[in-house]
Short mmCIF file of C-alpha atoms and ligand atoms in Angstrom, two decimals:
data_model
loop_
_atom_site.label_atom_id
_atom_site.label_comp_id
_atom_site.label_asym_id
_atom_site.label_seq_id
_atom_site.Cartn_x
_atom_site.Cartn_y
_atom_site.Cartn_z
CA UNK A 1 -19.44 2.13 -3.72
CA UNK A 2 -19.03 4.73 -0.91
CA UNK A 3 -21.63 5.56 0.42
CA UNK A 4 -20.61 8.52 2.64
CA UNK A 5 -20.38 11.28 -0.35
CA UNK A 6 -17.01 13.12 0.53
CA UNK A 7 -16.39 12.92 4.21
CA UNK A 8 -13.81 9.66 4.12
CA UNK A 9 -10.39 11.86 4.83
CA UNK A 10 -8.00 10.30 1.97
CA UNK A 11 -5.46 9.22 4.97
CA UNK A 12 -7.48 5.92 4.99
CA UNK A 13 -7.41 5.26 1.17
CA UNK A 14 -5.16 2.65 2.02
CA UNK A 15 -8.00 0.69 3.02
CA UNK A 16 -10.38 1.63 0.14
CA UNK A 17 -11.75 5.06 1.43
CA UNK A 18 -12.93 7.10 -1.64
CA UNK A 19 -12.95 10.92 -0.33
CA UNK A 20 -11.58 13.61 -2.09
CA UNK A 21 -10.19 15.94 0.60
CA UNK A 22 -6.49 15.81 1.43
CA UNK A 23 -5.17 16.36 5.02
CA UNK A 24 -5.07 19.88 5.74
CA UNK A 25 -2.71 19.15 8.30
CA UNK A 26 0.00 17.18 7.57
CA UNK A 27 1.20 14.64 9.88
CA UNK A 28 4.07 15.13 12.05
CA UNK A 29 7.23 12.95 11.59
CA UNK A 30 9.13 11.53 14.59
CA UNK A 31 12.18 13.46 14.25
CA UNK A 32 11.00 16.50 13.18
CA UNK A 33 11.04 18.66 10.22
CA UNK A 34 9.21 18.58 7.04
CA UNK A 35 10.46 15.45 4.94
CA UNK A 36 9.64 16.10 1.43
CA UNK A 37 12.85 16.95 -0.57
CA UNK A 38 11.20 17.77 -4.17
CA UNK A 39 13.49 17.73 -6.89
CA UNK A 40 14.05 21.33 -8.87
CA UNK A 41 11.82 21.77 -11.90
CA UNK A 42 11.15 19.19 -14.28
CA UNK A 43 9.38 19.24 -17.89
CA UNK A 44 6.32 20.92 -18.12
CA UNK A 45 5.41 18.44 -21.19
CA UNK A 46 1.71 16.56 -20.70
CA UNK A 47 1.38 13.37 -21.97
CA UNK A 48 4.77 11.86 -20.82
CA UNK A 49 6.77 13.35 -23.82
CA UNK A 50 9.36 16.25 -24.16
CA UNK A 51 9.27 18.85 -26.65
CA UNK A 52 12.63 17.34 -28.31
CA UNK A 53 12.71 13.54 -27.01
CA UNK A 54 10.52 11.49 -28.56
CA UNK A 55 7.97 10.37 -26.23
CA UNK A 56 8.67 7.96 -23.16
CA UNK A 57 7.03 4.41 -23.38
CA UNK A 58 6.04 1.41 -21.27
CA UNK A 59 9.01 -0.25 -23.48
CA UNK A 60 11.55 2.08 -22.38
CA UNK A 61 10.92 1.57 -19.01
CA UNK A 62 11.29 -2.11 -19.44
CA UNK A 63 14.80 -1.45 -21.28
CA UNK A 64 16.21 0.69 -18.91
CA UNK A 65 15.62 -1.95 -16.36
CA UNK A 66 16.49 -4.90 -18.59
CA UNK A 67 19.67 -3.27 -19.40
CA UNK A 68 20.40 -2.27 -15.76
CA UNK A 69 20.56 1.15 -16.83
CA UNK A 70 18.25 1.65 -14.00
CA UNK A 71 18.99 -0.20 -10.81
CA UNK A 72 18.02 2.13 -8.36
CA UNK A 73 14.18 1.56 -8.25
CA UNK A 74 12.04 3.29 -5.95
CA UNK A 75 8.65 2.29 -5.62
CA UNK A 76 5.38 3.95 -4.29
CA UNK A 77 2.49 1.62 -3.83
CA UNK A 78 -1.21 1.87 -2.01
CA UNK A 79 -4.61 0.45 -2.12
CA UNK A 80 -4.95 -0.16 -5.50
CA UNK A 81 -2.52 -3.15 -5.26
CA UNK A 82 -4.05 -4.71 -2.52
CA UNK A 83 -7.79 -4.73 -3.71
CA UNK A 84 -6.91 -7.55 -6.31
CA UNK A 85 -6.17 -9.51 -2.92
CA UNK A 86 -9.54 -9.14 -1.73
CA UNK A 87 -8.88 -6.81 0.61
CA UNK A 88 -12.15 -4.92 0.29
CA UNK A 89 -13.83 -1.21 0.26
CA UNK A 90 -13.94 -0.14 3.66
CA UNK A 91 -17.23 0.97 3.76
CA UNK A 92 -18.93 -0.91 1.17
CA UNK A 93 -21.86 -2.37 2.63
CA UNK A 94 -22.00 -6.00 2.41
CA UNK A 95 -18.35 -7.22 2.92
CA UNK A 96 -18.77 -6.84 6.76
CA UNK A 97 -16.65 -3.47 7.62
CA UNK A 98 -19.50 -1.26 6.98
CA UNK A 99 -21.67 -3.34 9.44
CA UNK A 100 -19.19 -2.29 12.49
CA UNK A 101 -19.94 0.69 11.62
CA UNK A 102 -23.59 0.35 12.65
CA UNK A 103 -23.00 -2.61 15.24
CA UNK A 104 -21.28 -0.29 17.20
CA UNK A 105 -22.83 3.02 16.19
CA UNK A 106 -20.06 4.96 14.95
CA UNK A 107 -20.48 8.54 13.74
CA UNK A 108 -18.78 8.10 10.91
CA UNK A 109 -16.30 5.59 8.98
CA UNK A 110 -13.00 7.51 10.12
CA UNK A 111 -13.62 7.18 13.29
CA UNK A 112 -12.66 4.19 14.06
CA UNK A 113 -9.31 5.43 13.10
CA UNK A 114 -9.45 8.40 15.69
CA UNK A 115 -7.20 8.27 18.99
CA UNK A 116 -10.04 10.22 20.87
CA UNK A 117 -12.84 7.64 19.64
CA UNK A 118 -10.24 4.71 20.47
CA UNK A 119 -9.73 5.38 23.87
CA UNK A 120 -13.35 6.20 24.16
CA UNK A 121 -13.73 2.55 22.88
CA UNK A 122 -10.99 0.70 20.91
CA UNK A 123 -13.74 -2.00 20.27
CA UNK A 124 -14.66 -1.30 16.44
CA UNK A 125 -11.35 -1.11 15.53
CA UNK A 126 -9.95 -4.51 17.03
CA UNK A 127 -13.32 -5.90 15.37
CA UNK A 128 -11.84 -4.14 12.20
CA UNK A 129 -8.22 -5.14 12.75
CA UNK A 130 -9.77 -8.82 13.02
CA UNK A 131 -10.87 -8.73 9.14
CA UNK A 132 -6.95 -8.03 8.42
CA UNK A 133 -5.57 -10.82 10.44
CA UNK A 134 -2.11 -12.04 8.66
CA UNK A 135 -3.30 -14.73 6.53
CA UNK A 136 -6.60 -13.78 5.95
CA UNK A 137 -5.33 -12.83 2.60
CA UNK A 138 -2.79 -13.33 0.29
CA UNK A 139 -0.11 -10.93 -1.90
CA UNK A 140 -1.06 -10.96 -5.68
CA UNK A 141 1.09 -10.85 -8.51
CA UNK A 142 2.16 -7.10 -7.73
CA UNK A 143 3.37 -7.72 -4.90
CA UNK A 144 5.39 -11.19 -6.29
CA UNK A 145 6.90 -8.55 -9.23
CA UNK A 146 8.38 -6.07 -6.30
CA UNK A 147 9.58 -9.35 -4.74
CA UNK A 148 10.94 -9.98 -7.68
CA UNK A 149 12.24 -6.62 -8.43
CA UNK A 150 13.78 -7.17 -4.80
CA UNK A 151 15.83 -10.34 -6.11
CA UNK A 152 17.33 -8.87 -8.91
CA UNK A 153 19.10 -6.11 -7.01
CA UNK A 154 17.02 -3.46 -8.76
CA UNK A 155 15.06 -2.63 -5.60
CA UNK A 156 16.35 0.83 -3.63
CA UNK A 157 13.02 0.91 -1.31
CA UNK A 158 9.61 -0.02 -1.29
CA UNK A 159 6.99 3.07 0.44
CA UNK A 160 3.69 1.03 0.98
CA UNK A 161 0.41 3.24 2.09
CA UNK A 162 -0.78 0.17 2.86
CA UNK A 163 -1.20 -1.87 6.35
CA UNK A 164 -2.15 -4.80 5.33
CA UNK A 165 1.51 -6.27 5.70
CA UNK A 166 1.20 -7.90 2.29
CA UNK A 167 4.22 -6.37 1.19
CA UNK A 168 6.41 -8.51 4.09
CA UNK A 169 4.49 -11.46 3.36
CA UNK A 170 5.52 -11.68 -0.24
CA UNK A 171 8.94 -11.42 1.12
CA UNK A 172 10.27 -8.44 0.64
CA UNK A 173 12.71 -7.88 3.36
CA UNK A 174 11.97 -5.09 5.95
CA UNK A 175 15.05 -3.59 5.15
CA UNK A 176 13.48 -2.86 2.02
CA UNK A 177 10.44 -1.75 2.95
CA UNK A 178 9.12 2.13 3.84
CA UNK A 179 5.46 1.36 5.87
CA UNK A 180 4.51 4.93 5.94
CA UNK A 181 1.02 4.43 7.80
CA UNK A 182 2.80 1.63 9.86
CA UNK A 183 1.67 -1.72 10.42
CA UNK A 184 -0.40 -4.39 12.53
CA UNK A 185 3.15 -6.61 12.59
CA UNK A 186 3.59 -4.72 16.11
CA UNK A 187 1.70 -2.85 18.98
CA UNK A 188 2.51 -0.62 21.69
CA UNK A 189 0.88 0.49 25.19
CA UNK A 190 -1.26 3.47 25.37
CA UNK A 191 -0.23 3.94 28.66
CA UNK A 192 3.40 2.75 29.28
CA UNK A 193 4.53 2.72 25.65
CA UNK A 194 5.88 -0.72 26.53
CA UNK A 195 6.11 -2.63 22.80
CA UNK A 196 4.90 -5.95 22.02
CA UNK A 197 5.28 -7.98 18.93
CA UNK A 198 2.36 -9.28 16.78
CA UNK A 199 1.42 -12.39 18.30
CA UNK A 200 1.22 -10.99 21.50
CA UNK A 201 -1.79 -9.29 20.81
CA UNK A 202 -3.43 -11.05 17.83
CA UNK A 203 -4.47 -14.08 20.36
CA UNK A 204 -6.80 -11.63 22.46
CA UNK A 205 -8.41 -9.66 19.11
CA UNK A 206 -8.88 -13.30 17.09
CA UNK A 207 -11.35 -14.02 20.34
CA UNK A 208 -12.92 -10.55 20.35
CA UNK A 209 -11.06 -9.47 23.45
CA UNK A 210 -9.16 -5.95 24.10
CA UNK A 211 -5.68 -6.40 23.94
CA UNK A 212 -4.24 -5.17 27.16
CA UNK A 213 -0.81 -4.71 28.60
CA UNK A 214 0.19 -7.30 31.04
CA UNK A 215 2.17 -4.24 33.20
CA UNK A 216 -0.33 -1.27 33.81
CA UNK A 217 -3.15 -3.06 32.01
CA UNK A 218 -3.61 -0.19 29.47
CA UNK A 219 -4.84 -1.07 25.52
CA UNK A 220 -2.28 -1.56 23.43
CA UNK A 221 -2.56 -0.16 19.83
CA UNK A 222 -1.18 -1.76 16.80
CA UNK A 223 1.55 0.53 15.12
CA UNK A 224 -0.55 1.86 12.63
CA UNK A 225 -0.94 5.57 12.32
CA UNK A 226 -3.82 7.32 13.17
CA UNK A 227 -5.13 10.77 12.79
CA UNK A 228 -2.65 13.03 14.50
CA UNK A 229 -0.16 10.59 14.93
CA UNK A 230 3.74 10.86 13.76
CA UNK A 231 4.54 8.57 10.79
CA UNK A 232 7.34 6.13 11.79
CA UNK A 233 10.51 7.00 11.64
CA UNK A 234 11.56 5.23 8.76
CA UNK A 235 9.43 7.57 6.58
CA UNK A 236 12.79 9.47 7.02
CA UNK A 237 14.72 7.30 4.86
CA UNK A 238 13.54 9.12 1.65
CA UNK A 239 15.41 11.99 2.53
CA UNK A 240 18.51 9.41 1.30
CA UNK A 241 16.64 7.74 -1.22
CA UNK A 242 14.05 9.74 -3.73
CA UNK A 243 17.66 11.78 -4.34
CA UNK A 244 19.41 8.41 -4.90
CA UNK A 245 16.68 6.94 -6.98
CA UNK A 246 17.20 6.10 -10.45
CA UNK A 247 13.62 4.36 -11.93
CA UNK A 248 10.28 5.46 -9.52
CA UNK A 249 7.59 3.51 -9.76
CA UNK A 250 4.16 4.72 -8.86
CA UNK A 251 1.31 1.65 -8.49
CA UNK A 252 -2.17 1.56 -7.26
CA UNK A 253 -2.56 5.08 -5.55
CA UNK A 254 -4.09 7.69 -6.08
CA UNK A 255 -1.64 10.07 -4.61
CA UNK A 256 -3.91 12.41 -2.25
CA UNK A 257 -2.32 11.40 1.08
CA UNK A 258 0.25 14.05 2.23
CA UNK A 259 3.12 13.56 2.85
CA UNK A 260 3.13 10.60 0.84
CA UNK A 261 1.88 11.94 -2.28
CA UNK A 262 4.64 14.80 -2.49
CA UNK A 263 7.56 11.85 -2.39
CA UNK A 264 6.40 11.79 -6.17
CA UNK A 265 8.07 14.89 -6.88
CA UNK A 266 11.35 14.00 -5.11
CA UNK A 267 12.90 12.21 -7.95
CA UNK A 268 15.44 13.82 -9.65
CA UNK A 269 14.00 15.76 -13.30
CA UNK A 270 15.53 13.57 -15.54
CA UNK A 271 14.39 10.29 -13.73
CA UNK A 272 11.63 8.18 -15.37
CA UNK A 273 8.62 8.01 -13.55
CA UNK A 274 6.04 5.14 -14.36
CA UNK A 275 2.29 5.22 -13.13
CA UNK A 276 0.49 2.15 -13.28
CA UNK A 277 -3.28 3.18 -11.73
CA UNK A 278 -6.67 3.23 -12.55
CA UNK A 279 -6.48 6.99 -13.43
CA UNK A 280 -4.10 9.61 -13.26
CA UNK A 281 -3.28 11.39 -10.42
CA UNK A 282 -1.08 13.37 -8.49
CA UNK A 283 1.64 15.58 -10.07
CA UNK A 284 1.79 13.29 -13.04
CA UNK A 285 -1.03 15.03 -13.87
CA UNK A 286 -0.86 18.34 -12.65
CA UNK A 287 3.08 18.51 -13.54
CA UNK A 288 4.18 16.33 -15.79
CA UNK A 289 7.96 15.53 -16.61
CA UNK A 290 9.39 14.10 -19.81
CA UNK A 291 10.18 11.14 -19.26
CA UNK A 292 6.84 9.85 -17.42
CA UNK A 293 4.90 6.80 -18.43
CA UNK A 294 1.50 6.24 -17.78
CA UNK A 295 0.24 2.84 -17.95
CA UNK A 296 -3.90 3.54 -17.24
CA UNK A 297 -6.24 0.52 -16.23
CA UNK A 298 -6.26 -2.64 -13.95
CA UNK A 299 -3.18 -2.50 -11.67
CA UNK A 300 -2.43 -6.14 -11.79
CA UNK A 301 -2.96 -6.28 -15.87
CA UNK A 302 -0.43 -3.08 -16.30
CA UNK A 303 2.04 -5.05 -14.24
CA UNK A 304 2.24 -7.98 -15.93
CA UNK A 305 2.67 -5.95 -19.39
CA UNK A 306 5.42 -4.54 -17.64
CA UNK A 307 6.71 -8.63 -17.03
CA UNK A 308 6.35 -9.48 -20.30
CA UNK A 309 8.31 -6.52 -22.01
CA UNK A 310 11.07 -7.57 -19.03
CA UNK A 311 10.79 -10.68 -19.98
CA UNK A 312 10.12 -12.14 -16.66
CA UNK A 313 7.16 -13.97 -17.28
CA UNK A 314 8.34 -17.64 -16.15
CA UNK A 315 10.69 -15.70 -13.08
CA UNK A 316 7.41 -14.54 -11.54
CA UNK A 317 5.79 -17.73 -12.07
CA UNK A 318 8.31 -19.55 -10.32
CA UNK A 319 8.30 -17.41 -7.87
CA UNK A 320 4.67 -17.35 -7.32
CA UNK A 321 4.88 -21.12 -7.58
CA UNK A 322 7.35 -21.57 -4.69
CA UNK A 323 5.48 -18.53 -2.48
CA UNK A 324 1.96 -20.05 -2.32
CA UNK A 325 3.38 -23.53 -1.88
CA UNK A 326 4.50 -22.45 1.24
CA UNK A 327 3.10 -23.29 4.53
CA UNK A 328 1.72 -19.59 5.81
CA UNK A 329 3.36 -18.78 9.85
CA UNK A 330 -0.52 -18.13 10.09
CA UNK A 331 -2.93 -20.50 9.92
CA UNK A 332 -6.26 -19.77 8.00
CA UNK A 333 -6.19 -18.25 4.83
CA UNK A 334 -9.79 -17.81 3.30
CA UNK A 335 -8.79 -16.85 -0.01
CA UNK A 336 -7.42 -18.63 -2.41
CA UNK A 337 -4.02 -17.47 -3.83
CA UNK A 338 -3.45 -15.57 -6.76
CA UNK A 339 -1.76 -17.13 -9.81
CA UNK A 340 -0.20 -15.41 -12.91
CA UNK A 341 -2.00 -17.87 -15.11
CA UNK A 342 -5.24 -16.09 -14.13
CA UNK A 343 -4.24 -12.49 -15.31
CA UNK A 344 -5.29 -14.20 -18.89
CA UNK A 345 -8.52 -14.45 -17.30
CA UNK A 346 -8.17 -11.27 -15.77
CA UNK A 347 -8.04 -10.03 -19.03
CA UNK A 348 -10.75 -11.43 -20.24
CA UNK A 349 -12.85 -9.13 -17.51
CA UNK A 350 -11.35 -5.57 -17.38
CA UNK A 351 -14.51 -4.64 -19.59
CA UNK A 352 -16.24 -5.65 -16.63
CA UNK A 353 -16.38 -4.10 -12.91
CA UNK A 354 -15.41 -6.65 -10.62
CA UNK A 355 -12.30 -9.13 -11.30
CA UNK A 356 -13.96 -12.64 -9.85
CA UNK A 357 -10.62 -13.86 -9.19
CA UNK A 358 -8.87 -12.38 -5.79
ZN1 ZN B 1 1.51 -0.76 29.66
#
C-alpha cells in the first residue's frame, strides 16, 4: 500500500516502509570499525539442502532445540513481527501517519526521520512518535515465543530492527536484547547531550508539546537512529555473539537494512539458519547454506508451527495468559491483546490480505 513508488530508503522498514534501495552508505557505529564478522563460505545448495545431507526441515529445527542440541539461539527480528500488533504501514493512507505527512507538508515520508528536517522542525516526528506511545499496542505471540525462548535458557541475543519497544514489553530482559535502530525507552539533548529517561519526555509529546531540556532548553530526541546517525553501541555485541551462536533465527524482515542484514551471514557454516517471512530474502536467497530452513507465509502462523513441533503450545499460553493479565506501567492500550487461541482463526484468513485480529 505504498504509495511513494521506490523512494522509502529501507532504513525505515522497521516501521512498514516498502522501498527497495539499500543504504549506500552504511551507518557508522559508535566505536568504530566495520562490525560485520561473516562467517567463511558456506553451502552453495538452494533450497535449504546439501548435496549429501538430506534436506534441513522445520522439524529439525524444532529437535535440535528440543534436545538442547542448540542452546545458543540468536535471533534477528523486524517489522514483520510487529505488524500482527497493529503497528501499521507508515505511509498507508488512512491509519493516520500518512496524514502528518500532509498536515505538516513534508517532502517526503523519510523525512521526518532526517536530523536536518528535525531541527528544522521536530514537530511531525513527536506527532509520529505519539502513535507509538508504550501501550498503545501490545507484543503478539512472536514476541511471547522469544520470551519464551528467553526462559528456557536457549536465548544468546535478541537484534530487533524494530523501535517499537515491544520486544522489552514482552519481557525480554535488556540484557538480552540488541535494539539496533535504538529506541523511544530514552532521549537525549540535541544541544547538551544531557540524557533523560522515557517518562521525562513522553508527558510533553502525549500533549503535543516539544520536548525540551530543562538545562539549555534544546529538543531532546528519542534514542532512535536516524539517517546519519551511529547505531548504539550495543550493535557491537555481535562481534561476540553471531561467532558464539549455535541456532539463528531470522523472523519478519526482509533483510535490506545494512548493517543489519549482513549479521545473517555471521553464523558459523554449519549453523542452522531458519527464516520465517513473508518471502525470501537476503542471503538465504542469494547464498544459501545447507542447513537453512525456510518457513514462507504469515509470520505469526510459521511461529506457532514452530510451537507445536517444540511442543510448547500450553508454555506460550500460559505465558501469554499471565502477560496480558498484567496491569501495563502505561495506561491506555487501544488494542486488544493478542491470544494464541486466535492463530486458529488466523488460520482461517491467510488466504486473505488482512488478519482482522491485531
Ligand atoms: Zn540540554
Amino acid at each position: 500500500m505504498a504509495l511513494f513508488p521506490c523512494s522509502a530508503v529501507p532504513a525505515l522498514r522497521f516501521w512498514g516502509l516498502r522501498g527497495a534501495r539499500v543504504w549506500t552508505r552504511w551507518p557508522r557505529i559508535t566505536g568504530g570499525g566495520w562490525p560485520i564478522s561473516c562467517s567463511a563460505g558456506g553451502s552453495s545448495d538452494t533450497g535449504g539442502g546439501g548435496h549429501s545431507e538430506k534436506k534441513f526441515l522445520l522439524q529439525d529445527i524444532a529437535e535440535l532445540i528440543k534436545t538442547r542440541a542448540c542452546q545458543r539461539v540468536v535471533v534477528m527480528v523486524g517489522a514483520g513481527i510487529s505488524t500482527p500488533s497493529g503497528i501499521p504501514d507508515f505511509r498507508s493512507p488512512g491509519v493516520g501517519y500518512y496524514s502528518i505527512l500532509q498536515q505538516y507538508k513534508l517532502p517526503y515520508p523519510e523525512a521526518i526521520f532526517e536530523l536536518s528536517f528535525f531541527f528544522h522542525d521536530p514537530k511531525p516526528f513527536f506527532t509520529f512518535a505519539k502513535k507509538l506511545y508504550p501501550g498503545n499496542y501490545r507484543p503478539n505471540a512472536t514476541h511471547y515465543f522469544l520470551r519464551l525462548l528467553h526462559e528456557k535458557g536457549l536465548l544468546l541475543r535478541l537484534y530487533t530492527q524494530n523501535i517499537d519497544g515491544l520486544e522489552r514489553a514482552s519481557g525480554i530482559p535488556a540484557s538480552k536484547l540488541v535494539e539496533a535502530h535504538g529506541s523511544l525507552a530514552s532521549a537525549t539533548c540535541t544541544i547538551c547531550r544531557r540524557p533523560y529517561p522515557g517518562e521525562d519526555f513522553w508527558a510533553d509529546v502525549m500533549v503535543d508539546r516539544v520536548p525540551r531540556c530543562p538545562v539549555c532548553s534544546g529538543v531532546t530526541k528519542p534514542d532512535i537512529v536516524f539517517f546519519g546517525e551511529p547505531l548504539p553501541e550495543r550493535f557491537l555485541l555481535h562481534l561476540a555473539d553471531f561467532p558464539m551462536a549455535d541456532l539463528l533465527l531470522i523472523l519478519g524482515t526482509s533483510l535490506e537494512v545494512e548493517p543489519f542484514a549482513s549479521l545473517s551471514d555471521a553464523v558459523r557454516s554449519s549453523v542452522p539458519r531458519l527464516l520465517i517471512n513473508r518471502d525470501l530474502v537476503g542471503s538465504l536467497a542469494r547464498n544459501p547454506r545447507g542447513r537453512d530452513v525456510v518457513q514462507l507465509g504469515d509470520v505469526v502462523h510459521g511461529v506457532k508451527r514452530l510451537v507445536e513441533l517444540l511442543g510448547w503450545t500450553d508454555d506460550i499460553q500460559d505465558l501469554i495468559q499471565r502477560e496480558t493479565g498484567k496491569q501495563s506501567p502505561f495506561s491506555h492500550p487501544v488494542l486488544p491483546s493478542p491470544s494464541w487461541h486466535r492463530l486458529n482463526l488466523v488460520e482461517q484468513h491467510l488466504q486473505t490480505e488482512k488478519l482482522p485480529f491485531y
